Short mmCIF file of C-alpha atoms and ligand atoms in Angstrom, two decimals:
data_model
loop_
_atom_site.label_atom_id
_atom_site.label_comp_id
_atom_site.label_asym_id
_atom_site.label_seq_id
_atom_site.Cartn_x
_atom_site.Cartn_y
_atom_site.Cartn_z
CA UNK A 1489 25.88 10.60 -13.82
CA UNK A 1490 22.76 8.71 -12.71
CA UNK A 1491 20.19 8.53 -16.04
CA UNK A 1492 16.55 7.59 -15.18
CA UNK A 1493 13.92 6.47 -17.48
CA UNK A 1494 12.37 8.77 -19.17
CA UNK A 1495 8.22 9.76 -18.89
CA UNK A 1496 7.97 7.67 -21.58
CA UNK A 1497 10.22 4.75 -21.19
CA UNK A 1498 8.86 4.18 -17.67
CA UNK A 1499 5.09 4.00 -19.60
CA UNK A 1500 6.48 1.75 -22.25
CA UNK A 1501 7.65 -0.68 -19.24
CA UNK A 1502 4.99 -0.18 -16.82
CA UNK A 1503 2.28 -0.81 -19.80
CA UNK A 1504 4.11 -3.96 -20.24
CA UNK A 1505 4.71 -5.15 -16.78
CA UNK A 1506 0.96 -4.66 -15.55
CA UNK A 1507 -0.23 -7.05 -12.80
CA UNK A 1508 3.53 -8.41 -12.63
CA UNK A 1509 3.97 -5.54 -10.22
CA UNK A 1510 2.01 -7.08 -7.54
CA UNK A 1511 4.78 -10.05 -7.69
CA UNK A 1512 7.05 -7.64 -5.77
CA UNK A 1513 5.01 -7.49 -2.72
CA UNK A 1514 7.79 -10.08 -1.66
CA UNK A 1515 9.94 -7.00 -0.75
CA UNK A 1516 7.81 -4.41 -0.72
CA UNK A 1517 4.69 -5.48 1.59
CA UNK A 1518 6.17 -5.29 5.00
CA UNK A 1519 7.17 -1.93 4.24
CA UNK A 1520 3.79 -1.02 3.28
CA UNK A 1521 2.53 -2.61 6.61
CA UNK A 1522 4.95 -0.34 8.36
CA UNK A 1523 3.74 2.17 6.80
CA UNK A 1524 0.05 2.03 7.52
CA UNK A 1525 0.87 1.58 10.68
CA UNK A 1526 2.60 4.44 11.07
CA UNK A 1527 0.66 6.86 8.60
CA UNK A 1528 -2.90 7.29 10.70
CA UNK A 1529 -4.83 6.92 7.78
CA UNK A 1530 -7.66 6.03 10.00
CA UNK A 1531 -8.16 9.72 10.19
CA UNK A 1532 -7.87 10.55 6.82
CA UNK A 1533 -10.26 12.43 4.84
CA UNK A 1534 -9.07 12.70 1.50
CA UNK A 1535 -5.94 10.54 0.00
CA UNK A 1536 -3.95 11.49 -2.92
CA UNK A 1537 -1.27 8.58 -4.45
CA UNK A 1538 1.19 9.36 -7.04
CA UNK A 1539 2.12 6.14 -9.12
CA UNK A 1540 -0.73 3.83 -8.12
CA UNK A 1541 0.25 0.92 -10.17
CA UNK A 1542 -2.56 -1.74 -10.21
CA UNK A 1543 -3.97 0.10 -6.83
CA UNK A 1544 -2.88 -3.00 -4.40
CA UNK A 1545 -2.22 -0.62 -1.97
CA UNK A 1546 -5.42 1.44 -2.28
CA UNK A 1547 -7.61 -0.95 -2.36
CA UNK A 1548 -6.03 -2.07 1.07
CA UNK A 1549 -6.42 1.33 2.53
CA UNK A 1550 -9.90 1.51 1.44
CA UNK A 1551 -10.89 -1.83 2.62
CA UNK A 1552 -8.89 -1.97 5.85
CA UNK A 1553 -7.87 1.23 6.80
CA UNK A 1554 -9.68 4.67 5.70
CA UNK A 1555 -12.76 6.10 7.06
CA UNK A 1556 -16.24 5.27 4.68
CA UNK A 1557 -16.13 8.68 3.75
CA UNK A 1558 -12.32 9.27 2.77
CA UNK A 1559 -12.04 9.98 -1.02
CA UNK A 1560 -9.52 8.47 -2.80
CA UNK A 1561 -7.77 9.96 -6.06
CA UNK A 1562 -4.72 8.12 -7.57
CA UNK A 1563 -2.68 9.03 -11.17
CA UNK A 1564 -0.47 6.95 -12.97
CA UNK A 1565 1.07 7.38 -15.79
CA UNK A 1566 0.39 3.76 -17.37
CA UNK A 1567 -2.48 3.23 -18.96
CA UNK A 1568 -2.66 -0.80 -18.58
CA UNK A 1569 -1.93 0.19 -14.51
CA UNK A 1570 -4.67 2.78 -14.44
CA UNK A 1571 -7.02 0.03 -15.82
CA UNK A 1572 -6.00 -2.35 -13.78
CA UNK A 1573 -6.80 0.21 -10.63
CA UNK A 1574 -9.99 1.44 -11.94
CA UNK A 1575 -11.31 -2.24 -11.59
CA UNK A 1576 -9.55 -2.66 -8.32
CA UNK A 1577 -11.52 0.23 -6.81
CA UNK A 1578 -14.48 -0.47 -8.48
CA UNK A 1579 -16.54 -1.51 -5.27
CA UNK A 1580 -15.80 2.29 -4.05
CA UNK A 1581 -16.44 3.75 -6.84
CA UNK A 1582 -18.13 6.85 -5.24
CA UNK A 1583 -15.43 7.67 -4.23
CA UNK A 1584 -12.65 6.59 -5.36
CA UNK A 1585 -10.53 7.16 -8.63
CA UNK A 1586 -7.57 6.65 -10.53
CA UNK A 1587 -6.57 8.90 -13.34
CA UNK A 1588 -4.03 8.96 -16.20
CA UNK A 1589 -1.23 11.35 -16.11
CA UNK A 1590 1.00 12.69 -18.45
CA UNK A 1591 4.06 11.85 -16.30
CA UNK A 1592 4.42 14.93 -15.31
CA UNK A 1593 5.24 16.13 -11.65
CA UNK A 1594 3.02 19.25 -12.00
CA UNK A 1595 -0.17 17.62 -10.47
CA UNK A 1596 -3.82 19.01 -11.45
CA UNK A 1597 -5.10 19.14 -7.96
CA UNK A 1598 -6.06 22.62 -6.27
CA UNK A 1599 -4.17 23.82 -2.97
CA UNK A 1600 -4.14 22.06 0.34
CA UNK A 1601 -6.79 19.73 -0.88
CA UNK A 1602 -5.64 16.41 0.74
CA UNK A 1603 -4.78 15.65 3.57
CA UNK A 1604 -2.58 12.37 2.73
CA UNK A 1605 -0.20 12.16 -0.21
CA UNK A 1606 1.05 8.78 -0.57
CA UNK A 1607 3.75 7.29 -3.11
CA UNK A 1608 5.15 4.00 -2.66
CA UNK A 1609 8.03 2.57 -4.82
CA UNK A 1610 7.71 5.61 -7.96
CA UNK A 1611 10.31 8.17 -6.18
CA UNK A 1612 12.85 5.82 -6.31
CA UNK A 1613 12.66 5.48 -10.19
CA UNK A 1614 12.29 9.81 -10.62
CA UNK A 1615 15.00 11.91 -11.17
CA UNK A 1616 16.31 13.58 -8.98
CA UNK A 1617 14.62 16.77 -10.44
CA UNK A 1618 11.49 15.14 -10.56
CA UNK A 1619 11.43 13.82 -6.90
CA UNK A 1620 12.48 17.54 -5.90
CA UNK A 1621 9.40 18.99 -8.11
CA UNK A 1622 6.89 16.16 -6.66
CA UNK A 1623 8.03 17.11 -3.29
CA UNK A 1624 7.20 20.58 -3.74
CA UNK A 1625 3.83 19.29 -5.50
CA UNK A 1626 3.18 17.21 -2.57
CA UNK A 1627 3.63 20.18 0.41
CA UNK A 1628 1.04 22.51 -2.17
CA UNK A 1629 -1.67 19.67 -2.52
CA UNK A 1630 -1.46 18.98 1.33
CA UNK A 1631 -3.54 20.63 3.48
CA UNK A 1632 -2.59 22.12 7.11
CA UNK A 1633 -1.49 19.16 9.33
CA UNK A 1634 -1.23 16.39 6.27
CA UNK A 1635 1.30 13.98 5.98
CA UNK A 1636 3.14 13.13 3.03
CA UNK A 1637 3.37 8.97 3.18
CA UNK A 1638 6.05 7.01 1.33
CA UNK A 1639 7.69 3.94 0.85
CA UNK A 1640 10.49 3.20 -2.08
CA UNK A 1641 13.82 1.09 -2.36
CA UNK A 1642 16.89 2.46 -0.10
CA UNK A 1643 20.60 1.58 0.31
CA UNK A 1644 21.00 -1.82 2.08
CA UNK A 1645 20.57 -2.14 5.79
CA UNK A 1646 23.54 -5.13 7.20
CA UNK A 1647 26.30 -6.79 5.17
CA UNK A 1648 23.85 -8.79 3.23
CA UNK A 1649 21.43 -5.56 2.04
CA UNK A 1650 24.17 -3.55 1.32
CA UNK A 1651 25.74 -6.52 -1.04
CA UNK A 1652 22.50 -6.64 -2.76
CA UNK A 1653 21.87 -3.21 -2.91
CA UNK A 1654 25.35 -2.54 -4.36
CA UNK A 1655 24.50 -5.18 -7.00
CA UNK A 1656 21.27 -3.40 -7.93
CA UNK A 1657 22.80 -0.16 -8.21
CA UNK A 1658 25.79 -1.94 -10.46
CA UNK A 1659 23.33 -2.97 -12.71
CA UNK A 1660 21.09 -0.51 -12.57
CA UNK A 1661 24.34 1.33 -14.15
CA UNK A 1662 24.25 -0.60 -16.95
CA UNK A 1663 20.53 -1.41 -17.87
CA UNK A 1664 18.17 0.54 -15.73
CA UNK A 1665 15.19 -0.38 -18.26
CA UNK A 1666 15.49 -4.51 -16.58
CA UNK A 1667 14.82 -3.16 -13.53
CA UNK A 1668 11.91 -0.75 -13.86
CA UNK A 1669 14.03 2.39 -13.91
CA UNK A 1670 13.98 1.78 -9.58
CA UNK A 1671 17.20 2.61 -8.11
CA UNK A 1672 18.09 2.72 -4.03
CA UNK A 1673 17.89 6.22 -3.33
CA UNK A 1674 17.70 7.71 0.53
CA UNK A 1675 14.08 9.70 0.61
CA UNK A 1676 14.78 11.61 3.86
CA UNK A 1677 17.23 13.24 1.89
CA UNK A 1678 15.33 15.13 -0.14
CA UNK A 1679 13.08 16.36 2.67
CA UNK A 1680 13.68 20.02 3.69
CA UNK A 1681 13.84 20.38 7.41
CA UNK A 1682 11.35 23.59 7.11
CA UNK A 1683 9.09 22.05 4.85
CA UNK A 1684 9.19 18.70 6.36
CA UNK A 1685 9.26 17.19 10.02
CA UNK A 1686 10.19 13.70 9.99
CA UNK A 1687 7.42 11.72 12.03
CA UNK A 1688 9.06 8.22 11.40
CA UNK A 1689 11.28 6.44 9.41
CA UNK A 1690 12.70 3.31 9.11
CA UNK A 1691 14.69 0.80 7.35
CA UNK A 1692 12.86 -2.60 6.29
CA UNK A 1693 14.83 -5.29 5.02
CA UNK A 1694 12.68 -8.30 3.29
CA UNK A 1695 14.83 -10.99 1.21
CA UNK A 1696 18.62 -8.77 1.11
CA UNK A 1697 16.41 -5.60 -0.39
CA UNK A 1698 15.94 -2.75 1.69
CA UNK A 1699 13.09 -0.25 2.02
CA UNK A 1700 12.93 2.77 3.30
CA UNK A 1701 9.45 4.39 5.04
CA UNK A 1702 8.74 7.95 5.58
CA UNK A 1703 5.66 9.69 7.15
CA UNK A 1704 6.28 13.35 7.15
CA UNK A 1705 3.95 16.28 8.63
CA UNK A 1706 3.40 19.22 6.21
CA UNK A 1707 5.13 22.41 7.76
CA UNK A 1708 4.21 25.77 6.92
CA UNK A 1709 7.22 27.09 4.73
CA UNK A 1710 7.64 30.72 6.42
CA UNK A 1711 6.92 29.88 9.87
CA UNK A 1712 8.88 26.21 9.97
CA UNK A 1713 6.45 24.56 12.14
CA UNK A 1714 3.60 22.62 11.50
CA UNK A 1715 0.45 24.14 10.56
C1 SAM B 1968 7.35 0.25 -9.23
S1 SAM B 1968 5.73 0.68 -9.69
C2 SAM B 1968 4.96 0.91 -8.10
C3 SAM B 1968 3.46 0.83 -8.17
C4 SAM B 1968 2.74 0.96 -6.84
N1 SAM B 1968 2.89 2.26 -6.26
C5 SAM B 1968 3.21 -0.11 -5.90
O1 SAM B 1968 3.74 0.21 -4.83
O2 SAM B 1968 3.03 -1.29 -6.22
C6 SAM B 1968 5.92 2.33 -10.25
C7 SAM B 1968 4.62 2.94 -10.75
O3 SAM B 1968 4.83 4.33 -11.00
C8 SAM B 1968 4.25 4.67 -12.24
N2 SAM B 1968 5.00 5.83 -12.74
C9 SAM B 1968 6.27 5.87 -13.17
N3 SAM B 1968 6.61 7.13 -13.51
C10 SAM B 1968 5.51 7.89 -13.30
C11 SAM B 1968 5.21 9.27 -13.48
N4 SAM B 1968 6.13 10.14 -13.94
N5 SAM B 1968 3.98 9.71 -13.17
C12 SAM B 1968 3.03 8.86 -12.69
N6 SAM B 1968 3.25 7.53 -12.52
C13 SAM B 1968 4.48 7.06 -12.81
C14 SAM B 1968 4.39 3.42 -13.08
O4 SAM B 1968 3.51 3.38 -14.17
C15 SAM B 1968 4.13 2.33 -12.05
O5 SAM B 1968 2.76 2.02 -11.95
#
């Protein structure tokens, strides 16, 4: 059986690794440029991110991307990353935040109150519990119509992916702690066709290690359709 880090082993590393995590933008950028482009965030009125690390990626979206009104909250569970955000997204401030959480997947945030929820390389290093519970988390924070937005390390794409992401799994066998507690995992997956419709996804592949990119519309559980 698969074991993950733990709440607290992932802290332990992540309050370690700090700023190192922007080093894997490598990988892990053009799948965020996919993303974007695929996520409409120019719409957006209110983003939530799960697992902001050193908020790289929010900072983009609020510099780039969002509307000058879109607020912005983002949790993480280490407290050197949640520093390192909070001075990212100083210059919006007003607007935007990024809050330490207890590692939980049980989010404090009321009902349909965002109408993004973005997570980019974190579900990949949940359990598989934990990815089913944020899930669920995700649909209740999201508001008619939102999309849920994520990016996170998938089984290879081509000969030479597949060898690598083979390898990663192999070794993330043996010592998941040297690698973050990230595993490939397929995100589509764990998307319930009546809580989910698929909106795009696709498979990037940046130096042999494959990503995978979701956008997903919120659907109204009884009725199966989108809100
Ligand atoms: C691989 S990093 C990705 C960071 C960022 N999203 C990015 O794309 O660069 C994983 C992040 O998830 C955070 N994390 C891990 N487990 C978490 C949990 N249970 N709750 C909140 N954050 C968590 C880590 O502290 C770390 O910042």
């Amino acid at each position: 059986m698969e074991s993950t880090l733990t709440p607290e082993q992932a802290k332990a590393f992540y309050d370690r690794f700090g700023a190192k995590q922007d080093r894997q933008g490598f990988y892990e950028n053009p799948a965020r440029r996919d993303l974007i482009a695929q996520a409409d965030f120019e719409t957006a009125a209110a983003v939530f991110e799960f697992g902001c690390g050193t908020g790289d990626f929010a900072a983009r979206l609020l510099a780039e991307h969002l509307p000058p009104r879109c607020a912005y909250t983002a949790v993480d569970i280490s407290d050197t990353m949640v520093r390192l955000a909070r001075a990212r997204l100083a210059p919006w401030r007003d607007r935007a935040r990024a809050d330490r959480s207890s590692g939980s997947t049980t989010l404090e945030a009321a009902d349909g109150a965002f109408d993004r929820f973005v997570s980019t390389y974190v579900l990949d290093l949940l359990s598989d519990e934990d990815i089913r519970g944020l899930l669920a988390e995700a649909h209740r924070i999201l508001a008619p119509g939102g999309r849920l937005c994520l990016a996170g390390l998938t089984h290879g794409a081509g000969p030479i992916a597949s060898l690598v992401s083979g390898l990663w799994q192999a070794f993330f066998a043996l010592r998941p702690a040297l690698l973050g507690g990230c595993r490939p995992i397929a995100l589509c997956g764990y998307l319930a066709p009546d809580r989910w419709r698929i909106e795009y996804r696709n498979v990037r592949t940046a130096f042999g290690i494959s990503s995978e990119v979701v956008v997903a519309a919120r659907l109204d559980r009884k009725a199966g359709r989108r809100e």
